[in-house]
Each structure stands twice: as C-alpha cells, then as structure tokens.
Short mmCIF file of C-alpha atoms in Angstrom, two decimals:
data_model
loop_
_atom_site.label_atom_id
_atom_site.label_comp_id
_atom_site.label_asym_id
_atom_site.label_seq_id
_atom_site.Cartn_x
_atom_site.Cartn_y
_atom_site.Cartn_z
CA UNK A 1 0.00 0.00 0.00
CA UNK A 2 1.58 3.35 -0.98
CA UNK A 3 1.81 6.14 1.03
CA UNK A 4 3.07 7.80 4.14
CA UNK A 5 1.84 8.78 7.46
CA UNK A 6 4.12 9.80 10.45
CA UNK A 7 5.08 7.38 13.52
CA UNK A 8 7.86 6.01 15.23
CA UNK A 9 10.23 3.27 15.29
CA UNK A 10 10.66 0.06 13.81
CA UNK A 11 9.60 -3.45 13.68
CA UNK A 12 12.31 -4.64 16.47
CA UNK A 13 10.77 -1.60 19.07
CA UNK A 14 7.64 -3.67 19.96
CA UNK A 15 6.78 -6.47 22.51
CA UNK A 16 8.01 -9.83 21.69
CA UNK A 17 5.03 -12.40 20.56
CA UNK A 18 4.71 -16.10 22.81
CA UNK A 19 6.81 -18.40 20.11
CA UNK A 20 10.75 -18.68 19.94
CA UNK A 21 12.27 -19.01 16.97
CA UNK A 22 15.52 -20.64 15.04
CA UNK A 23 16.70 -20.04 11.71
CA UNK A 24 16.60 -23.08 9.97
CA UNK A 25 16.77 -21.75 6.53
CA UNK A 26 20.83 -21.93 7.13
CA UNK A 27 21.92 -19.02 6.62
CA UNK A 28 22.32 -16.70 10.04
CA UNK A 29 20.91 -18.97 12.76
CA UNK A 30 19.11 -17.05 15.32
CA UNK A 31 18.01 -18.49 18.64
CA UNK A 32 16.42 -17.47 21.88
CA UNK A 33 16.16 -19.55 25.32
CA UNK A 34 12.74 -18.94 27.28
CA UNK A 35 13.20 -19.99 31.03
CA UNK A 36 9.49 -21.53 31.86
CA UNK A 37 8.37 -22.25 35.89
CA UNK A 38 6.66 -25.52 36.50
CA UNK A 39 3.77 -24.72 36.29
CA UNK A 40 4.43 -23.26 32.56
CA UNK A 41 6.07 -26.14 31.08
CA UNK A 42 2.88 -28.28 32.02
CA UNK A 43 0.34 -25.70 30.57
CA UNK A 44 2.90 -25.97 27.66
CA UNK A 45 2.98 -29.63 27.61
CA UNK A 46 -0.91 -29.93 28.11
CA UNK A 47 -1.74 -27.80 24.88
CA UNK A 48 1.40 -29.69 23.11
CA UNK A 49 -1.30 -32.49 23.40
CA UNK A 50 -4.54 -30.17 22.72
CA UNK A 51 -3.45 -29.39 19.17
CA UNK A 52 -1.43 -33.20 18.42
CA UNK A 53 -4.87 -34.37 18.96
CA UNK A 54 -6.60 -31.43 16.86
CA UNK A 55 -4.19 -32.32 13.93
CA UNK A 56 -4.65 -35.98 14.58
CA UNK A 57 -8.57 -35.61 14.02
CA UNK A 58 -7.98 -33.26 10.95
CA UNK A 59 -5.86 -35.76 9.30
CA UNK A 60 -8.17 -38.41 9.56
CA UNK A 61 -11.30 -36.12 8.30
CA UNK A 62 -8.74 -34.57 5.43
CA UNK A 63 -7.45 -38.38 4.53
CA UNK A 64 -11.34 -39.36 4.02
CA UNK A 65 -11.80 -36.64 1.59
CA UNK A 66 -8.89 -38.02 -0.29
CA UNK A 67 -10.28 -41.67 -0.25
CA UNK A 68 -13.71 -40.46 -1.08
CA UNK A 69 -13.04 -38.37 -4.07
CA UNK A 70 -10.05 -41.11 -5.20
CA UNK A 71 -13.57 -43.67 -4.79
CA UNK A 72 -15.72 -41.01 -7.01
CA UNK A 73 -17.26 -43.20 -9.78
CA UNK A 74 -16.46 -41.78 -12.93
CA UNK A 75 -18.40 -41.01 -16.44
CA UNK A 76 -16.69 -41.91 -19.53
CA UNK A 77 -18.87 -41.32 -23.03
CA UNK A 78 -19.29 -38.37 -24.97
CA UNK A 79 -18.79 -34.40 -23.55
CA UNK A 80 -21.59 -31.91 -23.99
CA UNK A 81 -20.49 -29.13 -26.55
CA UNK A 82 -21.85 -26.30 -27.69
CA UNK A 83 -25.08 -25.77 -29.75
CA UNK A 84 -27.27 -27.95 -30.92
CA UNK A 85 -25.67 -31.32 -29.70
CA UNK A 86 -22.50 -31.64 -31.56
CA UNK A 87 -20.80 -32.26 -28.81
CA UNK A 88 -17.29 -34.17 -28.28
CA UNK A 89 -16.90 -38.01 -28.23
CA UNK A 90 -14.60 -40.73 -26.54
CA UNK A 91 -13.00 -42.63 -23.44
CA UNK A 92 -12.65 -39.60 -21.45
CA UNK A 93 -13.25 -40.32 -18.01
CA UNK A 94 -14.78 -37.19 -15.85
CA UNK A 95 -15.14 -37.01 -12.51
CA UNK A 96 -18.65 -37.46 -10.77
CA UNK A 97 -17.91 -34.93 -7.92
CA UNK A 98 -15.11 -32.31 -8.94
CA UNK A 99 -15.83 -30.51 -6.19
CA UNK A 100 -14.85 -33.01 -3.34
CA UNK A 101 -11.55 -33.40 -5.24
CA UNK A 102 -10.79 -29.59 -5.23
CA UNK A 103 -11.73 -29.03 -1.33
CA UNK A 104 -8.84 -31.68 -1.01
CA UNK A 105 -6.48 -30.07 -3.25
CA UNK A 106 -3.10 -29.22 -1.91
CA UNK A 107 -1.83 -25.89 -1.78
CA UNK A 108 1.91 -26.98 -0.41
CA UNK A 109 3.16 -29.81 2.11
CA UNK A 110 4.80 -26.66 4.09
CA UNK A 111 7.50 -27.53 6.38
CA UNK A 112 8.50 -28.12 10.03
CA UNK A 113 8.79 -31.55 12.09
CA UNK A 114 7.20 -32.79 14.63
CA UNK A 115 3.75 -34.11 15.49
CA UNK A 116 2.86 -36.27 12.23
CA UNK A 117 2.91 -34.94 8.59
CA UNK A 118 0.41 -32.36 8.13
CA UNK A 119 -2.71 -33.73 5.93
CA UNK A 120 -3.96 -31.30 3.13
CA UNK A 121 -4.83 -27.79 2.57
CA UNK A 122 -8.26 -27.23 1.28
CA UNK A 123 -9.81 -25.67 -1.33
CA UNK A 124 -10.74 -22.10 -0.33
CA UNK A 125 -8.09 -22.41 2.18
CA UNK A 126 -9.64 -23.72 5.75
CA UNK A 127 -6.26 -24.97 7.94
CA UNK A 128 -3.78 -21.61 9.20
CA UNK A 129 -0.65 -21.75 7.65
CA UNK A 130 1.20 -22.46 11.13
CA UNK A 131 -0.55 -25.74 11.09
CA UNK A 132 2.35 -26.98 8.07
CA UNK A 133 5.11 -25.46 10.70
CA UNK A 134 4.44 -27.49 14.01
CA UNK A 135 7.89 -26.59 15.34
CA UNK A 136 6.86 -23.18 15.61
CA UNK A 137 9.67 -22.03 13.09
CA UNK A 138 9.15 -20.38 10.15
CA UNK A 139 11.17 -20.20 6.75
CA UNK A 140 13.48 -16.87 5.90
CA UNK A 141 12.92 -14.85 3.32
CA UNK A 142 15.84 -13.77 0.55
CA UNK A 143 18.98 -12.70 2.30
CA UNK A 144 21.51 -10.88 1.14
CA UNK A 145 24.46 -9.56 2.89
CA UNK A 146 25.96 -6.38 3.61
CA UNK A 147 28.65 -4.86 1.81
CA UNK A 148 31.35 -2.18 1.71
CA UNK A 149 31.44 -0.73 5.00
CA UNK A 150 28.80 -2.65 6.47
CA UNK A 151 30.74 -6.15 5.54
CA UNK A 152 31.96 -6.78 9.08
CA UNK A 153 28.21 -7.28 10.04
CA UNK A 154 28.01 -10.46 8.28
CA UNK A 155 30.31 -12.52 10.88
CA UNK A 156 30.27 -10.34 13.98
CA UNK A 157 29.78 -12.34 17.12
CA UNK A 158 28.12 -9.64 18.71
CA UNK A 159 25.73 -8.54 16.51
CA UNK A 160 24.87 -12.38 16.31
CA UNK A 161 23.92 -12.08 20.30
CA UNK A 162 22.39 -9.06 19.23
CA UNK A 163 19.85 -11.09 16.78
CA UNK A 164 19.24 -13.95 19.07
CA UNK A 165 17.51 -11.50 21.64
CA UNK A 166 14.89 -10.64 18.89
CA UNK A 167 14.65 -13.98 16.94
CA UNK A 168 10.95 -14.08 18.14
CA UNK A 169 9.88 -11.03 16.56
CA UNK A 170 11.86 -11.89 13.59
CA UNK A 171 10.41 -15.24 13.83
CA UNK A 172 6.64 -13.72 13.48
CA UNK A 173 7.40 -11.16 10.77
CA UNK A 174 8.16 -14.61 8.95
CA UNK A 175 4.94 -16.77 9.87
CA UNK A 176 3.48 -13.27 8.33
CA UNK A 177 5.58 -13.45 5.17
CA UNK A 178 4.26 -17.17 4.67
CA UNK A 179 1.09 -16.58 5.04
CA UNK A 180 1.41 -13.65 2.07
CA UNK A 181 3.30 -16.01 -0.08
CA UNK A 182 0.30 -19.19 0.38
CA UNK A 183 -2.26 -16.44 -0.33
CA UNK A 184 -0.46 -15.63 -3.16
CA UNK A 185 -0.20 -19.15 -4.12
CA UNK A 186 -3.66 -20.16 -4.28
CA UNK A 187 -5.32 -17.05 -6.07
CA UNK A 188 -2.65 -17.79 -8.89
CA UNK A 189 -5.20 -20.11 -10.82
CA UNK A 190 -8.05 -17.44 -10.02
CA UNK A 191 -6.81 -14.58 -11.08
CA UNK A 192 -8.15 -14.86 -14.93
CA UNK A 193 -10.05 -12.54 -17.33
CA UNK A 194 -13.44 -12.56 -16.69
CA UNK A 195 -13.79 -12.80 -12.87
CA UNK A 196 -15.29 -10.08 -11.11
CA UNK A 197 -13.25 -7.71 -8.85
CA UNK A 198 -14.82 -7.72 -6.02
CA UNK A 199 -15.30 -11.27 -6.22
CA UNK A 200 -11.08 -11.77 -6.42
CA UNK A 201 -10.67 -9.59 -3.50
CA UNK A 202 -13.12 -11.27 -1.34
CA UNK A 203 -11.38 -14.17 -2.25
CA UNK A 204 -8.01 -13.79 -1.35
CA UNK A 205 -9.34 -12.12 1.77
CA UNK A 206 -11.03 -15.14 2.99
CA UNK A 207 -7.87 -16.99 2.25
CA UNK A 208 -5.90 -14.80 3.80
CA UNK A 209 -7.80 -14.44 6.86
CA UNK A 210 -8.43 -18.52 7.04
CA UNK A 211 -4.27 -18.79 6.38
CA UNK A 212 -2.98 -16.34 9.19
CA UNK A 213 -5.81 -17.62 11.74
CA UNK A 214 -7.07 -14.22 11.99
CA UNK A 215 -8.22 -13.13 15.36
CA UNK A 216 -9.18 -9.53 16.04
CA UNK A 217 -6.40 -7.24 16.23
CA UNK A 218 -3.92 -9.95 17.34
CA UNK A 219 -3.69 -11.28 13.20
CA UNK A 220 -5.31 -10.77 10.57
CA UNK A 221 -5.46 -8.50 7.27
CA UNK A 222 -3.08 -5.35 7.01
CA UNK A 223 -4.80 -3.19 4.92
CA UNK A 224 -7.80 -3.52 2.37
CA UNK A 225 -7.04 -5.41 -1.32
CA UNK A 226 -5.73 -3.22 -4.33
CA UNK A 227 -6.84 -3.91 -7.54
CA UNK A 228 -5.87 -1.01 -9.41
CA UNK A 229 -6.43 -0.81 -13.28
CA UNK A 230 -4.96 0.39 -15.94
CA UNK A 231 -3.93 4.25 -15.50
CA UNK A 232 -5.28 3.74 -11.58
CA UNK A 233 -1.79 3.51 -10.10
CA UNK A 234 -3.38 2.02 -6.33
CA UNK A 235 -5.76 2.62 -3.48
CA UNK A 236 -8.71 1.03 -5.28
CA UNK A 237 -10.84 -1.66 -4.11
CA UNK A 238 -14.28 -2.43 -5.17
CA UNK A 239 -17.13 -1.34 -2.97
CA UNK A 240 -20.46 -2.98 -2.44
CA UNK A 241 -22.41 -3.04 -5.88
CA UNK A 242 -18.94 -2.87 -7.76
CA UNK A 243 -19.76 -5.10 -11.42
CA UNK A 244 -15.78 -4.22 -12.40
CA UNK A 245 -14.60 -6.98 -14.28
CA UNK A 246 -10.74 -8.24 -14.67
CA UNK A 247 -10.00 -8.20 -18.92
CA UNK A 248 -7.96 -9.54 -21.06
CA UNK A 249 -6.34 -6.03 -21.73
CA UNK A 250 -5.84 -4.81 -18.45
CA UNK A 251 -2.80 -4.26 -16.21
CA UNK A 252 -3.51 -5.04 -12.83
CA UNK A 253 -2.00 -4.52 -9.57
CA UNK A 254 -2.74 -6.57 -6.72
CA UNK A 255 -1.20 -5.07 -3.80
CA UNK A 256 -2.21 -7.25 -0.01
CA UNK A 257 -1.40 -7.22 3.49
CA UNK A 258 -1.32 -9.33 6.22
CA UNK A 259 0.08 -8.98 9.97
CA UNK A 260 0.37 -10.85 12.90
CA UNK A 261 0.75 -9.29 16.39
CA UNK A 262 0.95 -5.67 14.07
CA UNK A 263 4.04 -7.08 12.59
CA UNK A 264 3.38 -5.89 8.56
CA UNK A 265 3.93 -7.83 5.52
CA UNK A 266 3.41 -5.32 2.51
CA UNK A 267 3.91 -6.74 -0.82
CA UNK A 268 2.32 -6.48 -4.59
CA UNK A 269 2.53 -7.29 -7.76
CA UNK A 270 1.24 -6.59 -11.40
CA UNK A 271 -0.97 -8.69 -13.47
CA UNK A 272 -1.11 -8.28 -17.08
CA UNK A 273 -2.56 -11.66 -19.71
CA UNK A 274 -1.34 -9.62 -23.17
CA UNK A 275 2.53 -10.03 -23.74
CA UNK A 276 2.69 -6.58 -25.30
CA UNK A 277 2.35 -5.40 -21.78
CA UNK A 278 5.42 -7.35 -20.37
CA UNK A 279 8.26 -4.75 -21.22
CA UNK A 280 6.53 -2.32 -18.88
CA UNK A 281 6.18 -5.25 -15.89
CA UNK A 282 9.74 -6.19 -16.16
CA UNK A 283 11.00 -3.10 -16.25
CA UNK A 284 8.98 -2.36 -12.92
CA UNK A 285 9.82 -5.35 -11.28
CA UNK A 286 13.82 -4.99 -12.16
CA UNK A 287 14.00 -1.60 -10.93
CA UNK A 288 12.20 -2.75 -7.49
CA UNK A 289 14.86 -5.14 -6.90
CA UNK A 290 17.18 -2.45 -7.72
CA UNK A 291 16.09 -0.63 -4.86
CA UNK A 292 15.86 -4.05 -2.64
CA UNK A 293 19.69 -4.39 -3.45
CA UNK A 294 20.60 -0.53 -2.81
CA UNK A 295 18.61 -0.42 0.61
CA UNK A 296 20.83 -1.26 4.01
CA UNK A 297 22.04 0.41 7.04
CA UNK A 298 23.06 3.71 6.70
CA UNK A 299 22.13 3.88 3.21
CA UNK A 300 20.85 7.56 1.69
CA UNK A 301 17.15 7.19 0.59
CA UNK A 302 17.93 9.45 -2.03
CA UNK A 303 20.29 6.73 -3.23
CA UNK A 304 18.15 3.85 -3.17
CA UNK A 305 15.70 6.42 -5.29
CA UNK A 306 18.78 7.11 -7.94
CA UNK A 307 19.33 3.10 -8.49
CA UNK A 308 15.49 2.73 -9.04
CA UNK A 309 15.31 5.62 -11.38
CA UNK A 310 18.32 4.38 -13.36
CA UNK A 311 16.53 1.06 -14.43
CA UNK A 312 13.08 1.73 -14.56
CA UNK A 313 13.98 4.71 -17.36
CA UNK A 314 16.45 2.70 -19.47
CA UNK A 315 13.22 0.73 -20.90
CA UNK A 316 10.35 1.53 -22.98
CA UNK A 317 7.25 -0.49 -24.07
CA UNK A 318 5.53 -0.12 -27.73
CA UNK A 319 1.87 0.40 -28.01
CA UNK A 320 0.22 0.28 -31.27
CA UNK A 321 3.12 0.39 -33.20
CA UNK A 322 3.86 3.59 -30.46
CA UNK A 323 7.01 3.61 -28.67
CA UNK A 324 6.32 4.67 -24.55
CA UNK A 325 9.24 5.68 -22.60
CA UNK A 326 8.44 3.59 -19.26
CA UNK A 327 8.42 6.66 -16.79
CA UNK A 328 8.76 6.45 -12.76
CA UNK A 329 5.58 7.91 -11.16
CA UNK A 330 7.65 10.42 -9.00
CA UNK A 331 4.77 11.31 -6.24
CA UNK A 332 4.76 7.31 -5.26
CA UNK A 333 7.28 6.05 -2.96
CA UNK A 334 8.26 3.30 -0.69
CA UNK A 335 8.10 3.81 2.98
CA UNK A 336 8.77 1.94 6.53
CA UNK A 337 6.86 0.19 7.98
CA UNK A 338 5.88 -0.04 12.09
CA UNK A 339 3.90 -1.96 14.20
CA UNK A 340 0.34 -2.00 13.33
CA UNK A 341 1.15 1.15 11.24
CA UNK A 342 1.35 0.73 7.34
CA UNK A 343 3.07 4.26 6.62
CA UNK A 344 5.82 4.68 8.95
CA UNK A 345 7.87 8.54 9.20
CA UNK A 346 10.27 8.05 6.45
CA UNK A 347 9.61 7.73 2.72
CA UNK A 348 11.40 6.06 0.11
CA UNK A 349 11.96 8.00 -3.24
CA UNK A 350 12.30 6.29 -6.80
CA UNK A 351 13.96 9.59 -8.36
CA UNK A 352 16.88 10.60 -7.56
CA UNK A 353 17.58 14.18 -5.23
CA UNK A 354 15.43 12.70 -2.94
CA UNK A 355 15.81 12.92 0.94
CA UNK A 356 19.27 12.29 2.28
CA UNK A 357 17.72 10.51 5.49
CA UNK A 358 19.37 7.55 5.89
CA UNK A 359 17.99 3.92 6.58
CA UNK A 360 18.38 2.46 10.62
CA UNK A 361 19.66 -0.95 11.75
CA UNK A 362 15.95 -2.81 12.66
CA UNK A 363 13.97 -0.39 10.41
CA UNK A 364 11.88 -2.61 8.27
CA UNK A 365 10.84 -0.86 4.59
CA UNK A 366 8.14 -1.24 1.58
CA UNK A 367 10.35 -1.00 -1.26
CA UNK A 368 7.48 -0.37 -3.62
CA UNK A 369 8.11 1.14 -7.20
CA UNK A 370 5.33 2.53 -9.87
CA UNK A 371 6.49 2.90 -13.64
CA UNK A 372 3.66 3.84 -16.34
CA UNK A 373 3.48 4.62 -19.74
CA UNK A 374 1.69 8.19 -18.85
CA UNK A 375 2.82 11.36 -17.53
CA UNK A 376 4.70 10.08 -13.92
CA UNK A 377 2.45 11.76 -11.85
CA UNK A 378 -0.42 10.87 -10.29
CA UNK A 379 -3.68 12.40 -8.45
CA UNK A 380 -6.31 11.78 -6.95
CA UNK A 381 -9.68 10.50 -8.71
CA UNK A 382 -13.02 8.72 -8.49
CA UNK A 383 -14.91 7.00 -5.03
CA UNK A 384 -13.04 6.65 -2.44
CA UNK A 385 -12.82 3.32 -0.31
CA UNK A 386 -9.60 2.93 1.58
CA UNK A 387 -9.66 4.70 4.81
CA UNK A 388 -7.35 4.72 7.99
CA UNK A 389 -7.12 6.22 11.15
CA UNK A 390 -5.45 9.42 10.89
CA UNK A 391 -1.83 9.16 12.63
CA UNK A 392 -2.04 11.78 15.85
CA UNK A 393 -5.61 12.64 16.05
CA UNK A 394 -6.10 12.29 19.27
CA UNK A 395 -9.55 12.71 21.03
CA UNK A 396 -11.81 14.38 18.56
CA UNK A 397 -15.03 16.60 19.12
CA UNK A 398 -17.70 14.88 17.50
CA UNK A 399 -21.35 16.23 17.65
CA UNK A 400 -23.03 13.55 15.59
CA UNK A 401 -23.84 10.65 17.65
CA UNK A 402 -23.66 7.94 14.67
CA UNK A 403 -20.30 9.08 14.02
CA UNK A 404 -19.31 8.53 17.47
CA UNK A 405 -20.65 4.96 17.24
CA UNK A 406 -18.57 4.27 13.52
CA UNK A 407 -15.56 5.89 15.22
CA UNK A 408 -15.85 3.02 18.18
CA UNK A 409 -16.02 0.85 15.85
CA UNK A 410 -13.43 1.87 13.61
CA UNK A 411 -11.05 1.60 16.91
CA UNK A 412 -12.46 -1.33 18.15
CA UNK A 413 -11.97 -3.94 14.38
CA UNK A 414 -9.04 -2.06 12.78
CA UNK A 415 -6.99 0.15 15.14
CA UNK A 416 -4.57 2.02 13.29
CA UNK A 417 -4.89 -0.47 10.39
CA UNK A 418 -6.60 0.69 7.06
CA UNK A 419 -9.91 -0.18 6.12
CA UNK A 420 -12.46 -0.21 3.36
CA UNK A 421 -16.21 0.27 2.98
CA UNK A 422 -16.21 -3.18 2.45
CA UNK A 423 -14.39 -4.15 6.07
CA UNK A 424 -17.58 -2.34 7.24
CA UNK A 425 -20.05 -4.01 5.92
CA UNK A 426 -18.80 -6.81 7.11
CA UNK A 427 -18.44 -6.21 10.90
CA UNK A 428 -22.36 -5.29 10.62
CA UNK A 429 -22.59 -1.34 10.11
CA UNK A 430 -25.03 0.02 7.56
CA UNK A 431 -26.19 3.78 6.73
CA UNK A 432 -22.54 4.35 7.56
CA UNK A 433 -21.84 7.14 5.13
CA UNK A 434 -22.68 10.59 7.12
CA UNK A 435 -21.05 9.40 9.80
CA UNK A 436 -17.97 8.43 7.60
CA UNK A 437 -18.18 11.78 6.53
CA UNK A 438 -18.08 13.06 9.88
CA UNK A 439 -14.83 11.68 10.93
CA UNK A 440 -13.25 12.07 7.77
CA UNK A 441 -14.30 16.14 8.16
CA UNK A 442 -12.98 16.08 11.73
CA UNK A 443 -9.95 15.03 11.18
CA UNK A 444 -10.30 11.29 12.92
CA UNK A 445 -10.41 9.76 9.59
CA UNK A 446 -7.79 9.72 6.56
CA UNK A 447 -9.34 8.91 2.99
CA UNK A 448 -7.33 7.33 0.46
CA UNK A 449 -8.92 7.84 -2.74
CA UNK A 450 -7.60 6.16 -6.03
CA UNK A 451 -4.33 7.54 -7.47
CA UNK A 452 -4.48 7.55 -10.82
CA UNK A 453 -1.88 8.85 -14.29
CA UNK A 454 -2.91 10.12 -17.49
CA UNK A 455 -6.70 8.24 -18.75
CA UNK A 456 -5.51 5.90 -21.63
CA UNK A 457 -2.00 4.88 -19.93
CA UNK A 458 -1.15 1.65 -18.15
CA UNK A 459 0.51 1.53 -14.58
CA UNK A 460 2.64 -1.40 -12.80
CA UNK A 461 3.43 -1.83 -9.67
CA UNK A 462 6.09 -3.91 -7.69
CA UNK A 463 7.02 -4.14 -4.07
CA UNK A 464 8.73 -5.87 -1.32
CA UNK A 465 9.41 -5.70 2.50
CA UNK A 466 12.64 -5.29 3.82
CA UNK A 467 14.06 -6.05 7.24
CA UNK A 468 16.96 -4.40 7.68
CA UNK A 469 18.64 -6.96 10.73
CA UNK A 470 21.61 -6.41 12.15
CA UNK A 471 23.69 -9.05 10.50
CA UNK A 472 22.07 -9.32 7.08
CA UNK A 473 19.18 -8.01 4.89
CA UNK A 474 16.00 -10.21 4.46
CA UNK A 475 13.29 -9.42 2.14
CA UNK A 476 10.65 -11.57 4.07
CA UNK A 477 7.96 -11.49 1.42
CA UNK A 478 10.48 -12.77 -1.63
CA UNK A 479 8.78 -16.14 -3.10
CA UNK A 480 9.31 -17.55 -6.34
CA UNK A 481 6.51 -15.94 -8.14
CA UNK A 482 8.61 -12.67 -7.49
#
C-alpha cells in the first residue's frame, strides 16, 4: 500500500510475541532460550497435546476426503459441446464430484517436524498456515548480505547475540511473510479474465484471513485489497455493488497485506494476460529489486531512489506500433513500515535528489516502485474506499452521535490499520456514510482515494518488504513468483 503517514520506530521496538524461533533456513541462525516455571512447562505440555490431537482428528477427516473423491465413480462417453448437440466423443473419463476433489487439493506440504505430517490444505483455504510449521519455526525470506562498510556485520559475534535477543519477533514477521506467499499461491489459478473484482478480492481475503488464523487485532489482514487498473496507479478496491470486471487487456496490480501481532507484511505485484504489456512489468519489477539491493544500514534514501530511477527509465514499451518511454511515477514512494502502522515517518523516493535521510539498523521498509506509460504523476480520482485512522488525532469533538458509534467501531476492528467500505459491511454497520463523513471532516479519519496517471496509460506496480537486521538483509515477502 503506498503512502506515508508519520510514527515512530521500527519493527524490532515492539513487545516480543509467545513463540521462539531458530533459523533453519541456514543461513544466520538465530536463537532465543525462554526460562518456563513448572507450572508453565505443564500448561505448555498440556496444549502440546490439545493441538497433536486437533491435527490428529484433521488428518483423519482430510485423509477421508482423499479416499472419497479417489472412490468417485467416474463417467466416460461423450462431452456436452456447444449448440445444438455436436458435442465431443470418446474414453474420457470425468469425474462425478469435482468438487470433493478440489476441497482436497493441496496448496503446499509446508514444512516443520514434529507431530505427524500435516494432511492437506483445502480448497478455499480452511487450515492456518502455522498448522504446516508445528515446530513453531518459520522459513526466511531472501537474504543478502551487507557490503562495503557494512561487511563486518556479516560474521560479527556480537551482533549475532544481538539477533538472538529478537529472533521471536523476527520469527513472526516470517509466519506473516508465509502466510502472504500461500495467499499468493492459491489465487494464482483465479486470477483470470473474466472474474469479477470484487469477487477476487473477497477471495483472497477469505484466504488470507483462514491462512494467518485471523483473530481480532492480534492477526489478521493489514490493509484492504488493491486492484488497481490500468492508469489507476493504487488505493482502489471495489465497494459494495462494484460489477468491475478483470479483462484480457488490463494491467492489474494486486497489492495485499497481512500482519500478525501488528508485525506488517506489505507486498504487490502486477498482473497483465497480453505479452505486449510485459516490457513495462519487467522493467517495474527490475527496478524494485534495484532498490531491494541498494537499501541497508546507513544507506541515503535518495540513493536507493537514484538506483530505481536508473533502471526503470532505461526501458520503454511499444503500443500500437507507439514507442512509450516507461516513466517512474515520482509522487509514489516506498516507505517503513511499524507496528500496526502501514506508513511509517520516512519515505522512500524512486527519483533521484530525494531525501538524504538515511535507513536504521531494525527499520523494516516497503520498497514499492510505480512505472507507467503516462505522464509520472499521479492524483487523486473517483470513489473513495480505503480509509485509515489518521496518525495523531487524538480525542476528537464529535457532535453527531452515529459518528461517534462508527468511530468506536473503527477503533475497536481495525486500530490504526486501514480499512475499506467493504471491512464495514462486514463487521455489521449500515447507513454508515454521514457518519464516515463526519470523521473524515474532523480530522479522525484519513481517505485514500484512487491515485491515478494520465486516462488511456497503463501503470505497474512492484514491491517488497525489507528487514533491515543487524547481520544481514532479508526481504521476508520474496517467493518464487517474485
């Protein structure tokens, strides 16, 4: 999600979540020793148990799905085809009940040891993604080391020690990054001309909030779903009554969050079925991972904006026999990222003479990057349906009692997290719009509208998180779509 509000510090600032954590990706190994009383390592021990038992009982149930589809009779003869009965002949066989056989598809076999193999994901997703890690350990994301003057950190003993005291929050930042990546996963196949927005986005919400085991403020989604078309750079997502549908022409960018314990994964990517469209994506996507591989401690942001710049402008995409100079959208930048806040107090440029600020050991960064085939610069346009609590507020005079109400609310389901119209409708509140009004007028409220470039261009979007730890950079929410 692009943008930037102001805050404070960074994702190692905040209370440490209940799991410890090890490395076992082998590269860095972090650890952490928890000293338990008695009484702790039987409460431990008894809900060990709890869930071996859970799992036990959802393997059996998921392994009788399995046997009852691979029982399914099957129809062999001649398929149905179009008008009047021409239809298609032969031996092929066609299952009687596709449907039982898809709620047993597997998504991935996912990792960790410990307390019997895992039995299938389901199809919409119905089994957290920490079910597939019993040990409690989560894979890392892309590391990369430091370089230059920051080489040292890559063997020092003491910044290891250093790492070890966090390797729980680091540890839940990546159960977050693997729930973004399965989400990703499974709306792969879904994601086709033809389906309707608002029908994709529901989609991969449910998935997503089925995958982190969402639970109130504790875990759950980051911020609303971007679909953005077209010349709409970002910040839209359908609202209720939205018939937009996904064609064969467009450029999409699907931009999610999730969190757990406030601890952000931010990540997107662009969506595009015509190949003339794919000079614009790559050159997008390269110059993001330009600015993954400038970013580090003590880096300039202005820097990280001048290696960004330099790749995204060397390419160029022909439409209609047109050449278009791919162009950075200047007014869209990266930015850090805090607990439970999406737009932390520093911004990351993709020009460069940007801010000299320079990036923090334990700051964790969206390194997000916009290129389009318009102008470079975008406003704001059309109905509005991302909102967030505005940063600072404070307590707010509000006369209208309904917006009172929606502002309890507001605090109550999302906190400091962005929301949509949607997100609303959900948690039960209707007639909602004066009030929204209200608190957007007062000050309590921040809308997001749509950001949009030139009508008639085409806009792509990449973007990563960062951690910036003290031994080693880790882009938790790298996968191997991108």
């Amino acid at each position: 999600m692009v943008g930037m509000e102001t805050a404070t510090a960074a994702f190692a600032q905040a209370a440490a979540p209940d799991s410890t954590a090890d490395d076992t990706a082998g590269v860095d190994a972090v650890s952490t020793v928890i000293l338990k009383s008695d009484a702790e390592q039987a409460a431990a021990a008894a809900e060990r148990k709890r869930l071996k038992n859970k799992r036990r009982k959802a393997n059996k149930k998921a392994a009788a799905m399995v046997a009852a589809a691979a029982a399914a009779p099957t129809v062999a003869g001649s398929v149905p085809g179009g008008g009047g009965g021409g239809g298609r002949s032969g031996s092929q066989a066609q299952p009687a009940d596709e449907n039982l056989k898809n709620k047993t598809r597997e998504l991935s076999d996912g990792g960790g040891s410990g307390g019997g193999a895992p039995g299938p994901q389901t199809d919409p997703p119905s089994f957290p993604a920490a079910r597939y890690f019993p040990s409690g350990v989560f894979p890392a994301g892309e590391i990369q080391v430091y370089r230059d003057d920051n080489a040292y950190r890559t063997s020092s003993a003491e910044l290891r020690d250093r790492e070890r005291l966090e390797a729980d929050v680091l540890n839940t930042a990546r159960h977050a990054a693997e729930v973004h990546r399965r989400v990703r996963t499974y709306m792969a196949d879904y994601i086709k001309p033809g389906v309707k927005l608002i029908d994709m986005c529901e989609r991969l919400e449910d998935a997503n909030r089925a995958l982190v085991d969402a639970r109130g403020l504790d875990a759950g989604i980051a911020f609303p779903t971007g679909c953005s078309l077209n010349h709409v750079a970002a910040h839209y997502t359908p609202n209720a009554g939205d018939t937009t549908v996904l064609g064969v022409d467009d450029v999409m960018k699907v931009d999610f969050g999730t969190h757990i314990g406030g601890r952000i994964i931010d990540s997107a990517w662009t969506v595009a079925f015509n190949p003339r469209y794919d000079p614009l994506l790559a050159a997008v996507r390269d110059a993001t991972n330009a600015g993954v591989a400038a970013a580090g401690i003590d880096v300039r942001l202005c820097d990280v904006g001048a290696a960004v710049q330099e790749v995204m402008e060397a390419a160029e995409v022909e439409l209609d026999g047109t050449p278009h100079p791919v162009k950075v959208i200047r007014n869209l930048m990266g930015h850090s990222i805090e607990r439970y806040r999406i737009h932390g107090a520093k911004s990351v440029p993709c020009v460069r003479g940007g801010p000299a600020t320079r990036m923090e050991e334990g700051e964790c960064f969206a390194i997000e990057m916009f290129g389009s085939t318009g102008r470079g610069h975008v406003h704001e346009d059309g109905v509005c349906s991302h909102y967030m609590r505005a940063a600072g507020a404070g307590h707010v005079s509000l006369r209208l009692p309904r917006a009172r109400a929606l502002l309890r609310t507001i605090d109550r389901e999302f906190g400091s997290l962005a929301f949509c119209r949607r997100y609303l409708d959900r948690v039960g509140e209707t007639r909602y719009g004066m009030g929204l009004k209200a608190l957007v007028d007062a000050g309590a409220v921040e809308p997001c509208p749509p950001l949009v470039d030139t009508r008639g261009s085409y806009t792509a979007q990449f973007e990563h998180t960062v951690l910036l730890r003290a031994t080693c950079k880790e882009v938790l929410s790298r996968g191997e779509d991108y």
